[in-house]
Amino acid sequence: MTDPNRMADPRSGRSRRRRSVALTTALATALAALTLGAAGQVTGGPAAAAEARTAKAHVDNPFAGASFYVNPDYAAKVKGSIAKTSDTALKARMEKVKRYPTAVWLDRIAAIHGGDANAGRKSLADHLDLALAQKKRGKPITATFVVYDLPGRDCASLASNGELPLTQAGLDRYKSDYIDVIAKVFKNPKYRNIRITTVIEPDGLPNLVTNTADPECAQAKSSGIYVKAAQYALDKLHAIPNVYTYLDVAHSGWLGWDTNLTQTAQLYTEVAKGTADGLSSVDGLVTNVSNYTPLEEPFLTDPDKVVGGSMVKSGAFYGWNANFDESDFTRNLHRALVAAGWPASTGMVIDTSRNGWGGSARPTAESTSTTLDTYVTESKADRRAHRGLWCNVDGAGLGQPPRSAPSGAPDSHLDAFLWVKPPGESDGAGEDIPNDEGKRKDPMCDPNYTVPNAGNSKTGALPGAPLAGHWFHDQFSMLVKNAYPAVPTGPAAPTAPDATAKETP
């Protein structure tokens, strides 16, 4: 997953949404009773039948009141890092992180089937079976899967190139061998009690907003392949009552400029309206997937504040982008979508897996400098030299733990914080590593590379990184050390609902 960042210049009162909700409660109950009565007799009587009826309803926020699936494949990787770690306190924190929920990436066709062809990882059906095993009676469970195999994937970068070509043949295979197969697994009746949440094609549509100067992205747009693929995925997955669809929408450092945000709302509206069920085919949007943009900049709260004769948003780091963080971005993006006709019930999710920026470098107070760029540098939590630096960034830390319906940012309409990018999985390699995954070296992952369109800054990438998606022990250790908030070593639950979204210094 990459972020090229080629820059061009109240939760309360939300109405319930979606197709099955359009039925009256009485009719829905009657239909459920007719179709599930026998199931109740077979699987445990009235209580089990009532649970099955509840699971059938497509709710407004699938994460609310639910537990989260914990992926044992991820836990095994963390266990390997624990074995390499001598620091007792760090090991204890790693043990805690091992029990945190993370998304499962279906980043190629082999990932659906698992096994040796997918580095020994579990199949999609395996994960859903395990989610059922983790589910507690009477309490819903969510399991999140990243749908990530576009034809010509990541057109503006190299680290996460995919297996399918940007051709009609590639699109046909995407439909038949990828989306159709995923949908067939999801539709298995035994999984009806799992709220399956999907993150649709990270970076795909955002590349069509800003990166069409790149020939491959221009082809992705002119051919319509990215849009057709996204629409097909939405149509197939939305048709399954217990599946929830969230479109990836990059992050504030990529699409936060007014012009980009307007174009984003237009494109996503056109894509959604082109599906069979229109805007109803999308449950929400996900920001900051695999990125490092902070949830909040606690000391930079007013982009129009004047320092040294200029507004803070005009500084070199922000470049007139007034969306400094993901709380700002989700709020303003939601407003733009509603203005374009989307329902106010549209939910937002933020990937907080690596945007904590803790550690000794985190500022503890607003700068007193009267020089604008110095003021911004000393005040911002985001320690990158440029917001366009996205690969295995040195100094980053874990962010807020996954949780449902976080409070503290009501205008952002947040359904959840998720760890979509499993912390410790590489963003990409800075050198050639032979592989059969279609992934290539990317200069943005080379710590010695100077980035022309990032103020001639070095990438800030950690050295020695493996291929995108492969385990990177050094990065994982760093993320745990620099977590903000710090990873607890006591018994505190990492997925408690209704925790505050607002960061405090």
GROMACS .gro file of N, CA and C in nm, residues 141 265 419:
model
    9
  141ILE      N    1  -1.986  -0.976   1.619
  141ILE     CA    2  -1.843  -0.966   1.597
  141ILE      C    3  -1.818  -0.910   1.457
  265ALA      N    4  -1.508   1.442  -0.378
  265ALA     CA    5  -1.652   1.425  -0.355
  265ALA      C    6  -1.724   1.399  -0.487
  419TRP      N    7  -0.720  -0.068   1.293
  419TRP     CA    8  -0.583  -0.090   1.247
  419TRP      C    9  -0.591  -0.165   1.115
   0.00000   0.00000   0.00000
